[in-house]
Structure formats: structure tokens, C-alpha cells
CSV table of C-alpha atoms in Angstrom, one decimal:
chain,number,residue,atom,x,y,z
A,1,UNK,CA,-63.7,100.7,-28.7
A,2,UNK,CA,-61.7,102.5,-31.7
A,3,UNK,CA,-62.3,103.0,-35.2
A,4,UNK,CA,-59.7,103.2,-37.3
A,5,UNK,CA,-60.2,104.9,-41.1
A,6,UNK,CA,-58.2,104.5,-44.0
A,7,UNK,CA,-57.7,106.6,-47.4
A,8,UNK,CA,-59.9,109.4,-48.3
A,9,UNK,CA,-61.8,108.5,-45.4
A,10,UNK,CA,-59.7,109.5,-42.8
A,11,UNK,CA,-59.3,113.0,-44.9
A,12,UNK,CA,-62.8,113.6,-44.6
A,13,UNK,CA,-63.0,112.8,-41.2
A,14,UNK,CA,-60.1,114.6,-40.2
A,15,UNK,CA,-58.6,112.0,-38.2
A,16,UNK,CA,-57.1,108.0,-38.6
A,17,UNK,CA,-58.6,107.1,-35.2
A,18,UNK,CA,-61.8,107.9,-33.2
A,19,UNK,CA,-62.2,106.4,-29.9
A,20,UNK,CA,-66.2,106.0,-28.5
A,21,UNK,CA,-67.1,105.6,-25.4
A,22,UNK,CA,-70.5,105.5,-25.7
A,23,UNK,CA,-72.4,102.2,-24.5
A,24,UNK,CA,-72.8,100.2,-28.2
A,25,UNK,CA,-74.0,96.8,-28.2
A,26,UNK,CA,-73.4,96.0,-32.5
A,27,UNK,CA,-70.8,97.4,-34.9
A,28,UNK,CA,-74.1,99.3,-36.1
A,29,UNK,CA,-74.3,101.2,-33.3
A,30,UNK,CA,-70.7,101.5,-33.3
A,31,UNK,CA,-71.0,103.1,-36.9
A,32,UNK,CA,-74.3,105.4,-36.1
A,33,UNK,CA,-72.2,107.1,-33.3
A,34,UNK,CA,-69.3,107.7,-35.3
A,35,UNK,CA,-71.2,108.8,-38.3
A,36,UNK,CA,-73.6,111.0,-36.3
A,37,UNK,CA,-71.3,114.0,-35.1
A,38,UNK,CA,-69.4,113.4,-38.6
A,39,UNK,CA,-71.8,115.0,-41.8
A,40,UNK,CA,-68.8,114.2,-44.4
A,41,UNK,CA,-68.0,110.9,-43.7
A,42,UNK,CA,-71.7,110.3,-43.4
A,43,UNK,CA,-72.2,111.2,-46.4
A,44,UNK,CA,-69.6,109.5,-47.7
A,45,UNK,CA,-69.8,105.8,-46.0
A,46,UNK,CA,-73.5,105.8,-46.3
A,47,UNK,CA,-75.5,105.6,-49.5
A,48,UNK,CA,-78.6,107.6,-50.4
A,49,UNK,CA,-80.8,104.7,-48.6
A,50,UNK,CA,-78.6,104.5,-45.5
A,51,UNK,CA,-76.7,101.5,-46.2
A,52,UNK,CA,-73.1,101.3,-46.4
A,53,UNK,CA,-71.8,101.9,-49.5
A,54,UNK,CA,-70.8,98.6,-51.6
A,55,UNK,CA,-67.1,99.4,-52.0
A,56,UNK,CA,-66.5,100.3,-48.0
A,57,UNK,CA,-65.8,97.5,-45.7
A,58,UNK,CA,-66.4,97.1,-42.2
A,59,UNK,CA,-63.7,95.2,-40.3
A,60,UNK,CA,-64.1,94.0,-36.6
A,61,UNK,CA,-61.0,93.0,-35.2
A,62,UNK,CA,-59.3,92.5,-39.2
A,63,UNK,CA,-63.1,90.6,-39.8
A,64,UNK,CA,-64.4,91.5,-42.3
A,65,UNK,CA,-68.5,91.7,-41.2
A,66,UNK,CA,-69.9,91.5,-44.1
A,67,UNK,CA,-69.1,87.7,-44.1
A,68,UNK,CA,-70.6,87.2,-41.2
A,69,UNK,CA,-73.7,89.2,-39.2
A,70,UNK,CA,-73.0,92.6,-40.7
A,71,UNK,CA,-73.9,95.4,-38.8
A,72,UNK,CA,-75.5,93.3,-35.8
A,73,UNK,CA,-72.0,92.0,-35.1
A,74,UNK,CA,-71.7,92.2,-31.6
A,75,UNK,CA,-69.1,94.6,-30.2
A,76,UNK,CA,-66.9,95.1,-26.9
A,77,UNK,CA,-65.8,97.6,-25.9
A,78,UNK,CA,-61.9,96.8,-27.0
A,79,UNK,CA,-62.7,96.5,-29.9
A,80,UNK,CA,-61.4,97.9,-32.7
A,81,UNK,CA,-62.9,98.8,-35.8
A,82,UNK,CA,-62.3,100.0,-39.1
A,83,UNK,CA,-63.5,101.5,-42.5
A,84,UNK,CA,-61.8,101.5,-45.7
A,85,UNK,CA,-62.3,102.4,-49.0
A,86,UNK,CA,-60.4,101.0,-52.3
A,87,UNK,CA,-57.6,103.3,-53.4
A,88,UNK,CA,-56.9,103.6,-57.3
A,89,UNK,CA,-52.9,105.1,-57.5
A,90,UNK,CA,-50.7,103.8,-59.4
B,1,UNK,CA,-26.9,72.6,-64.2
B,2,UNK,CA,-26.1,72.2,-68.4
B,3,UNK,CA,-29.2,70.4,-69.1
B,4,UNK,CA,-31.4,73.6,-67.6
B,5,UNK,CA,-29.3,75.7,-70.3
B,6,UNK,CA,-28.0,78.6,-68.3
B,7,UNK,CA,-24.8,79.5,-70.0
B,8,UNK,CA,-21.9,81.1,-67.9
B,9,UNK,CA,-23.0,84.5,-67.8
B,10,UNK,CA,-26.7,83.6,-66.5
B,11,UNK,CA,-25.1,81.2,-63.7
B,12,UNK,CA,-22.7,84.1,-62.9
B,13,UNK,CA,-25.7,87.0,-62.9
B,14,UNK,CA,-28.1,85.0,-60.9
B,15,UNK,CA,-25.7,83.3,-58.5
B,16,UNK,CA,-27.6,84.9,-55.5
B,17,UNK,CA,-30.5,83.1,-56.7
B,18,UNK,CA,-29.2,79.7,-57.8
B,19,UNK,CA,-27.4,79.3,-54.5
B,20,UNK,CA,-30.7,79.0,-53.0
B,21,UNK,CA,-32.3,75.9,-52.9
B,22,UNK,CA,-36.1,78.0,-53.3
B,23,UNK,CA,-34.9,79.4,-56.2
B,24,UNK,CA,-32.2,77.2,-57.7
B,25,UNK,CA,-31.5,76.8,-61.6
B,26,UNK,CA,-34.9,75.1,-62.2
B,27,UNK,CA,-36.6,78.3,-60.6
B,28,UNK,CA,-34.3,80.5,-62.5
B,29,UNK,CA,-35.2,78.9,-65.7
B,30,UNK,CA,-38.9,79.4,-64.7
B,31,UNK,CA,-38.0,83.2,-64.5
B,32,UNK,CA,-36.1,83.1,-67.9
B,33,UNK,CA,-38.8,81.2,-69.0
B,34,UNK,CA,-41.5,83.5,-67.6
B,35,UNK,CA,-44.0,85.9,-69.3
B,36,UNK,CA,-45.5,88.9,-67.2
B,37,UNK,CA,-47.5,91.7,-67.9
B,38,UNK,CA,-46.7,94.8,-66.1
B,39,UNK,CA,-50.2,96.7,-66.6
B,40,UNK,CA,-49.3,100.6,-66.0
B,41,UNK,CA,-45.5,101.4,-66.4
B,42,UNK,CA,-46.1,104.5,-63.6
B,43,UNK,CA,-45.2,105.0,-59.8
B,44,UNK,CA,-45.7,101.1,-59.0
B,45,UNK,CA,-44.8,99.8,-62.6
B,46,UNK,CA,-41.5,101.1,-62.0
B,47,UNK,CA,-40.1,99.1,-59.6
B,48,UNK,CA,-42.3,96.3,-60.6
B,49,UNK,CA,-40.5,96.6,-64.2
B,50,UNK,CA,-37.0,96.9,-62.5
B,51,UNK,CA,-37.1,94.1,-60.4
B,52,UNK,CA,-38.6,91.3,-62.4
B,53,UNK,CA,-36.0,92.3,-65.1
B,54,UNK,CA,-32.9,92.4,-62.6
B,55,UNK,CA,-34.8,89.0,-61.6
B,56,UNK,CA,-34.3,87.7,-65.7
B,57,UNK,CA,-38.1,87.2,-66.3
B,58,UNK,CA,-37.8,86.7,-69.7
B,59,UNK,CA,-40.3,88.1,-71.4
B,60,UNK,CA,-42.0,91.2,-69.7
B,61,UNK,CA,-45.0,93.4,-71.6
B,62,UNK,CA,-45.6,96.6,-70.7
B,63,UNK,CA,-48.8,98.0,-71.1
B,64,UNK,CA,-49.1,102.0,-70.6
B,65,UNK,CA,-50.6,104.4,-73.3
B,66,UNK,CA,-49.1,107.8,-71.3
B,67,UNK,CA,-45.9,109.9,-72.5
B,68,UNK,CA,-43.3,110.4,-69.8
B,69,UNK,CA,-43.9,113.7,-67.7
B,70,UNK,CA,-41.7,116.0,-66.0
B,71,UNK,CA,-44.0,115.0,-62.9
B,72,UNK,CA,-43.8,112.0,-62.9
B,73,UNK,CA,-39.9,111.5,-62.2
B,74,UNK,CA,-40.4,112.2,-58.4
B,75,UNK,CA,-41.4,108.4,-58.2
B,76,UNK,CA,-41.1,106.9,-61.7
B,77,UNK,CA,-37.7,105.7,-61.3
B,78,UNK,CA,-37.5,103.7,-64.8
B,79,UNK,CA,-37.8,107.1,-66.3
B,80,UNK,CA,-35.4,110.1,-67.0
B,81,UNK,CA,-35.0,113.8,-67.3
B,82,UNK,CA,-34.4,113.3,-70.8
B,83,UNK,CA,-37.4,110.4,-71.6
B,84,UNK,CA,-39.8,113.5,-71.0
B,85,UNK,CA,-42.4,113.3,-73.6
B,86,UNK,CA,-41.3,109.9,-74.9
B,87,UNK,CA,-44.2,106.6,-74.6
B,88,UNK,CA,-43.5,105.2,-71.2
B,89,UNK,CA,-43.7,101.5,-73.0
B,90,UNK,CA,-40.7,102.8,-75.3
B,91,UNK,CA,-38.8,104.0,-71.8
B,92,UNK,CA,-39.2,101.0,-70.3
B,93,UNK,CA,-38.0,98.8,-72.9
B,94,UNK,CA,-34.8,101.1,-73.1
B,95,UNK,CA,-34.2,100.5,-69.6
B,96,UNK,CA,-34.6,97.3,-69.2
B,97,UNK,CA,-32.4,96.8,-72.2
B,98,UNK,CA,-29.4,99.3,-70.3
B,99,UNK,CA,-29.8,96.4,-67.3
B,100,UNK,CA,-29.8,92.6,-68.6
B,101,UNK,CA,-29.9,91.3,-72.4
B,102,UNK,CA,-31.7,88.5,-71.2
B,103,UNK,CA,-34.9,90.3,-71.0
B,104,UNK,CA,-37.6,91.0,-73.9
B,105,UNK,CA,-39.7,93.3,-73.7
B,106,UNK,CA,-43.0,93.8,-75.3
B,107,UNK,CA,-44.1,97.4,-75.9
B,108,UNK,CA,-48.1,97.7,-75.9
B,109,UNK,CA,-48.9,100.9,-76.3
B,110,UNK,CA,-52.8,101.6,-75.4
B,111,UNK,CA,-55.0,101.8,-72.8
B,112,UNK,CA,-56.1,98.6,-70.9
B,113,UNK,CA,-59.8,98.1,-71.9
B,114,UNK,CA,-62.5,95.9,-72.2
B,115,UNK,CA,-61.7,95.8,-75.6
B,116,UNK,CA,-58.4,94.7,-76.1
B,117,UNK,CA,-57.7,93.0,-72.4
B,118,UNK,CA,-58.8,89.6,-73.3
B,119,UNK,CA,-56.3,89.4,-75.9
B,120,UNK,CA,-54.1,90.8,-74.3
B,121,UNK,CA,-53.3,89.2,-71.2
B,122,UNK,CA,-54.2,85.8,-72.4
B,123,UNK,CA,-50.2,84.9,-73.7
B,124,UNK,CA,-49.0,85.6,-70.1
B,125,UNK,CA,-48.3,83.7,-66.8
B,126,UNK,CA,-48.6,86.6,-64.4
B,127,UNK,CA,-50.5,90.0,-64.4
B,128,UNK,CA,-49.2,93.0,-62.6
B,129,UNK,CA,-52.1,95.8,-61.5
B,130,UNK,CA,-49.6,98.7,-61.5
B,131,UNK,CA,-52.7,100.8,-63.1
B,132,UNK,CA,-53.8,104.2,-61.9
B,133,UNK,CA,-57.9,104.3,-62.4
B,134,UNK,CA,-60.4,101.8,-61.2
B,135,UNK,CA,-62.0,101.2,-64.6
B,136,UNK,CA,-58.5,99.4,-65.7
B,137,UNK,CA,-58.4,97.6,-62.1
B,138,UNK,CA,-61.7,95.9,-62.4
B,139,UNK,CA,-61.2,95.0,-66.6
B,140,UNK,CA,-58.0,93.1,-65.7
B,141,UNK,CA,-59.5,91.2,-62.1
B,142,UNK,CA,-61.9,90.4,-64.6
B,143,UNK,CA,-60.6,89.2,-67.4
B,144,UNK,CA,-57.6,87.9,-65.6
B,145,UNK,CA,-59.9,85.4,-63.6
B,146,UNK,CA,-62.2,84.5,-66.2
B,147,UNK,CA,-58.5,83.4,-68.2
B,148,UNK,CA,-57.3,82.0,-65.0
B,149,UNK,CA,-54.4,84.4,-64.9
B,150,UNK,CA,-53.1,85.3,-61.6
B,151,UNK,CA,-52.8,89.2,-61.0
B,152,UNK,CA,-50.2,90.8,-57.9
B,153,UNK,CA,-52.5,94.0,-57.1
B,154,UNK,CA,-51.3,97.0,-56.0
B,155,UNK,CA,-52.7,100.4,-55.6
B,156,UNK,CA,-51.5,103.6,-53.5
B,157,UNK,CA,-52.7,106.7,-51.7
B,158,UNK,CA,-51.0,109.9,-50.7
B,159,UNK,CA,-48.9,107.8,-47.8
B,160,UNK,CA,-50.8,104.5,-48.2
B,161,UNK,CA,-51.1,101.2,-50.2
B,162,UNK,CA,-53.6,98.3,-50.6
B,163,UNK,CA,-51.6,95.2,-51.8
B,164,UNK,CA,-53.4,91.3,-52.7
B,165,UNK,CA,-52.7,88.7,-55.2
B,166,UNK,CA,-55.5,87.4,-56.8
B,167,UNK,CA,-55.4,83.8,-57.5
B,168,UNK,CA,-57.8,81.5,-59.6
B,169,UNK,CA,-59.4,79.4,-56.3
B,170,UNK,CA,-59.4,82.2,-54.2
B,171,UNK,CA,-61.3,85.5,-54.1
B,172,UNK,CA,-60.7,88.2,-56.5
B,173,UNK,CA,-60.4,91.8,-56.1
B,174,UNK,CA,-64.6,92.2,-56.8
B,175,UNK,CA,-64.7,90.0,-53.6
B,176,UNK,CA,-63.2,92.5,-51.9
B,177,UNK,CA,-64.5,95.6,-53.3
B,178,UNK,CA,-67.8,94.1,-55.4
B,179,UNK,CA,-67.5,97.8,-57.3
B,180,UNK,CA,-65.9,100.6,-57.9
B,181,UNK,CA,-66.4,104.2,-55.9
B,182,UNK,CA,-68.2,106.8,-58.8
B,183,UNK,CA,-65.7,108.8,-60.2
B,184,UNK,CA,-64.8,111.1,-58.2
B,185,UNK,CA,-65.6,110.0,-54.8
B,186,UNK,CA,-61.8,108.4,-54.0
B,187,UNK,CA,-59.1,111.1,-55.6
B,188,UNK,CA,-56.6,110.3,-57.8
B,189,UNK,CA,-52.6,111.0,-57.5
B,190,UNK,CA,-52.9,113.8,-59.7
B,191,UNK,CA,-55.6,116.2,-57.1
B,192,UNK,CA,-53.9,114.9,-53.9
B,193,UNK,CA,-50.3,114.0,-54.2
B,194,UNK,CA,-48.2,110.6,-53.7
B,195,UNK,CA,-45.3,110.3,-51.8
B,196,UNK,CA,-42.5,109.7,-54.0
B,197,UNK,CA,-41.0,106.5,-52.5
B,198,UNK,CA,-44.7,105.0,-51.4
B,199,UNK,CA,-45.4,103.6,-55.0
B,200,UNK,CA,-41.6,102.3,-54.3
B,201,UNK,CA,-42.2,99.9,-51.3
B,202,UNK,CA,-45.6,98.6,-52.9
B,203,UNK,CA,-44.6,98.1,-56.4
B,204,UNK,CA,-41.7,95.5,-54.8
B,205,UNK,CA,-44.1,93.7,-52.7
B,206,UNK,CA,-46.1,93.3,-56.5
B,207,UNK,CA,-42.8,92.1,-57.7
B,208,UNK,CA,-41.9,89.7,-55.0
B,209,UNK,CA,-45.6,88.3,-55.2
B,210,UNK,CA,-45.0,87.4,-59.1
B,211,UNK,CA,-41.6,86.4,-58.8
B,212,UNK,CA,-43.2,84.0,-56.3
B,213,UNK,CA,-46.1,83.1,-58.3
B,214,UNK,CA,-43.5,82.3,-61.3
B,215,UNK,CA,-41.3,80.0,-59.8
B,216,UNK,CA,-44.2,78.5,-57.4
B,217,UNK,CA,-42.2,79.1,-54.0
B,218,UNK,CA,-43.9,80.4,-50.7
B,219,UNK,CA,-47.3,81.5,-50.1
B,220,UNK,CA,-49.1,84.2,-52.7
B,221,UNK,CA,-51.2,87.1,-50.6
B,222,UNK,CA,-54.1,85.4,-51.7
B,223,UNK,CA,-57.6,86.1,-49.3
B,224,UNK,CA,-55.4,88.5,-47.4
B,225,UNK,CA,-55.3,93.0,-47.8
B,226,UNK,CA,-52.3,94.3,-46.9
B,227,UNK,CA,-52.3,97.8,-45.7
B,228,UNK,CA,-49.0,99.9,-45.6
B,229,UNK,CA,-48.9,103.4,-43.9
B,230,UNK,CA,-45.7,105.0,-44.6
B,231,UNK,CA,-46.6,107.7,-42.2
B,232,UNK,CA,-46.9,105.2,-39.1
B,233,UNK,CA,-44.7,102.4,-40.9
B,234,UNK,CA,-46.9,100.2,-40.3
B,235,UNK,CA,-48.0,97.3,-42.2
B,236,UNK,CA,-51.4,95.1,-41.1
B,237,UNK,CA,-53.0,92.0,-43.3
B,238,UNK,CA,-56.7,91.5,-43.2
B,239,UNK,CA,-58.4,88.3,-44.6
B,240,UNK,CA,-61.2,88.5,-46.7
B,241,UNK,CA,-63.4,85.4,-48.3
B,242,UNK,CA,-64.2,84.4,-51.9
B,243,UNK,CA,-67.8,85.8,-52.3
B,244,UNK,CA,-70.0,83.2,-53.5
B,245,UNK,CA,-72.4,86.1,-55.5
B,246,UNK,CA,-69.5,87.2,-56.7
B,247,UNK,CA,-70.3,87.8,-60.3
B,248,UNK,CA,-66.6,87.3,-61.7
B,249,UNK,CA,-65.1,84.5,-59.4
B,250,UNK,CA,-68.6,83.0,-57.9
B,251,UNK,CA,-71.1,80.0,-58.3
B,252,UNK,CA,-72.8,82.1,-61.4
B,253,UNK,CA,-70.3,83.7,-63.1
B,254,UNK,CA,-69.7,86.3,-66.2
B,255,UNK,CA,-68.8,84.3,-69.6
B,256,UNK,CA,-67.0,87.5,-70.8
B,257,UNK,CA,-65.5,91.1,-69.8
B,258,UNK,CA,-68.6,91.9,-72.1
B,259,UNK,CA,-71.2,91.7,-69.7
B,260,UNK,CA,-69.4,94.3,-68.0
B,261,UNK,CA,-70.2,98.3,-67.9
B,262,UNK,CA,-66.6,99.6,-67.3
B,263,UNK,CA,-68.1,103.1,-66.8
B,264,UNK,CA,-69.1,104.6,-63.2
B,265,UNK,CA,-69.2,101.8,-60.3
B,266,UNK,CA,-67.9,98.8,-63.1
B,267,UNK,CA,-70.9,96.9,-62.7
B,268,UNK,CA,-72.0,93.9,-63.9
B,269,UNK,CA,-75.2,94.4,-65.6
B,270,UNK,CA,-78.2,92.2,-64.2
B,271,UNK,CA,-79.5,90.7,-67.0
């Protein structure tokens, strides 16, 4: 599966696209391995308690999770995911 | 076409519009007729202002409180060399007055708050988010959707551009993005740069989606993102749903923008 970051996001990871191939069963997992190599964007998806920060959304395959099982989304492994912030530029 | 009142030099201007039976004289009337608030006259007010007034809405206000800036002529196309240091409202209205008579325009001249917003937007059809800050983003979804006013959204990013329409019925932009990032967290156009043309391709797609809302053709980009990436040209849509917490839009809404800390994240407070 692939992530794919937007904005500011993709600035502090230092790339649009990540590819995983580790084995993850939920978009959680999915997120865990992403963030875990990744400090910055950790600390920038993530609030203080862990949680994904209100204004990010999670997208499985252009679903948003959040309206469905959140983090426990099942994945596959062609998946693709993505991250993105609001932008403010006028 | 007499009794819609287009004289000669309206049926001759918008020809390309009232040869087409989605737009015809009664849709040009509903442009000529038309009031919309263009809410930021920057990098995506621009174009926004440019179009709708080449389109002949009728009435367009202009809401900006900046002076124009040397700077800002890489992507402000409205503006001039020689407008440097003159109220971008004031600009505007010269311009639009240089390309067709048949277009007022009303100069406001402040900042877009939660003071003055309900006001404000209230004697208009359509809103335009051509704004540069968050605070101003959430003040108008808000009081644009407690007033039932429909707002084309735009916002951009170095190479980038988020672009919705916000309809009363369907989700609003706190659906989407329930607040806003802390200042500071997403940078502004100022620390990181815009491509010049960027604000270009989303401030028409704002202008198409009012022109659209005004004369009730097509479908609005309501429940639906739209991403642009200049560097990949790419453009994707992703759906999102009307949030039924949502404080603004859902089953227990606000009464009034003054429930509402425009400071920080732009929450609603829980009380």
C-alpha cells in the first residue's frame, strides 16, 4: 500500500508518497508504520494524546475513515492512502 | 428576449452566453441580477473578481482591508505597478469599471470578522472564500450557513489548492476540517511562497462554481474536495459527508457566529 501526503505535510516528511511493505491489517497500522521512522510528521499528524489531529484526514481509497471505522479500517495491500491537512492561501 | 430587458449592447456582450441554451437570456439576467461577495481581493480574488465581472454579475462586493504590494503583482492580476499602495477594494473597483459598465461594485474596506460578517454577507446570493487565514475561513462557513448563503471555497499552497462549495443541505467546510490548525502549524504564502499562476487556476474554478450557483445550472462541488497539484497536473475529488456533530451545519447547531472563539483552532465553545 501507498500513502500519499498533501501540503505542509509532505514538506515535513520530505516526500508526496511512501510506499510500505510491511504486513498491516488496519489503516492504524498503516499510519503507526509510516509515522514511526518519521519524528516530524509524527509530531505533526498526532496530537499530544496520540490521536490524530482534528483538522487531518485520513482517506482510504478517496474515503474518508473517519465516517466510517476510523483507524480499524481494514487495509489491502493496494491500497492507497492519504493525509491531508487544510491549507489557508489566498 | 425584450421582456428580460437586455438592451443591445448586453445581448451583443454576452452573446456567447445567450447562445447557449444553460445560460440563455433568463440566466444572463440572473447574472445581471446577481449579488456576490468576493471575500479577499488577493491571488484567488483576482480572477474570481475578473471573471464574474466579464460574466456581468451585477453587483460584486469586495471585501479586503490590505493596500496593494509590490509582491503581490506576481499573481494578483487585477492589480498594477502603479495601484502599489492603493486599498485593494479601491483597485478592484477601478478595474472592474476599465472592463464592463454593467458591473457595481461595492468597496468594503475591513477585515472579515465575527463582528461585522453577519451583516455583511447577509444582502448577497453567493459568497466567494478567496481569504488568506483560517480565522476569516471559518467566520464566513459560519455565518454563511447559519444565513443560508452558499460559499465557492478556495484555498492554495505553494503548488497546490483545496477547492468545495458549500451549500446549505450539504456539509460545510467544519465538516470537513471541524477546526482550524494553531497558528502556525500550516504556513502561510508569505513564509513559503505561491506559485504565481496557482491562485490563477483555483480562483476560476471558485468563479465557475458561483456563476453556476447564480444561474442554477449544473452540479455545485458540494460533499466533494478537490485537490489540484500544479506540479503533477493533477486534479483528484474526494467525497466527504455532512457531520451530524457538526456544530455549524448539524442536528444541534450554533444560533450565532457569537458562540464562536475565532482565535487559535476556531472553536466552538462547549457550553
Amino acid at each position: 500500500m501507498q500513502w500519499k501526503l498533501f501540503a505542509d505535510l509532505a514538506e515535513t516528511a520530505g516526500t508526496r508518497t511512501v510506499s510500505l511493505d510491511a504486513d498491516c491489517d488496519t489503516v492504524g497500522d498503516a499510519l503507526d508504520t509510516l509515522l514511526s521512522s518519521r519524528p516530524a510528521l509524527e509530531a505533526r499528524v498526532l496530537d499530544d494524546d496520540g490521536d490524530v489531529r482534528d483538522h487531518i484526514n485520513v482517506l482510504r481509497n478517496g474515503e474518508n475513515v473517519f465516517t466510517g471505522e476510523g483507524l480499524d479500517t481494514p487495509v489491502d495491500a493496494d491500497d492507497e492512502l492519504a493525509l491531508f491537512p487544510p491549507v489557508s492561501g489566498g | 428576449m425584450s421582456d428580460l430587458s437586455l438592451d443591445a449592447t448586453q445581448l451583443d456582450r454576452y452573446s456567447r452566453h445567450i447562445i447557449m441554451d444553460e445560460v440563455g437570456p433568463e440566466g444572463q439576467k440572473k447574472l445581471l441580477d446577481g449579488r456576490v461577495l468576493v471575500v479577499g481581493a488577493g491571488g484567488l480574488g483576482a480572477p474570481v473578481i475578473q471573471y464574474l465581472a466579464a460574466a456581468g454579475v451585477g453587483t460584486i462586493g469586495v471585501a479586503d482591508n490590505d493596500v496593494v504590494e509590490r509582491s503581490n503583482l506576481q499573481r494578483q492580476v487585477i492589480h498594477a505597478d502603479a495601484d502599489v499602495g492603493v486599498p485593494k477594494v479601491e483597485s478592484a473597483a477601478n478595474f472592474v469599471t476599465r472592463l464592463n459598465p454593467d458591473v457595481t461594485v461595492e468597496q468594503h474596506h475591513l477585515r472579515v470578522g465575527p463582528d461585522n460578517v453577519e451583516s455583511l454577507v447577509a444582502d448577497y446570493d453567493v459568497v466567494v472564500d478567496a481569504s488568506d487565514n483560517f480565522q476569516t475561513r471559518y467566520v464566513v462557513n459560519d455565518a454563511c450557513r447559519l444565513a443560508e448563503i452558499p460559499v465557492a471555497h478556495g484555498a492554495i499552497y505553494k503548488f497546490e489548492g483545496q477547492a468545495t462549495t458549500l451549500v446549505p443541505g450539504g456539509p460545510c467546510y467544519r465538516c470537513l476540517f471541524p477546526e482550524a490548525p494553531e497558528p502556525g502549524t500550516v504556513p502561510d504564502c508569505a513564509t513559503t511562497g505561491v506559485l504565481g499562476v496557482l491562485p490563477g487556476t483555483l480562483g476560476c474554478i471558485q468563479a465557475t462554481e458561483a456563476v453556476k450557483l447564480l444561474i442554477d445550472a449544473g452540479e455545485p462541488l458540494a460533499g466533494k474536495l478537490l485537490f489540484y497539484d500544479a506540479m503533477e497536473m493533477s486534479f483528484e475529488t474526494v467525497p466527504y459527508r455532512q457531520n451530524p456533530d457538526c456544530p455549524v451545519c448539524g442536528d444541534d447547531p450554533i444560533s450565532s457566529v457569537d458562540e464562536v472563539e475565532y482565535t487559535g483552532g476556531c472553536a466552538v465553545r462547549a457550553d
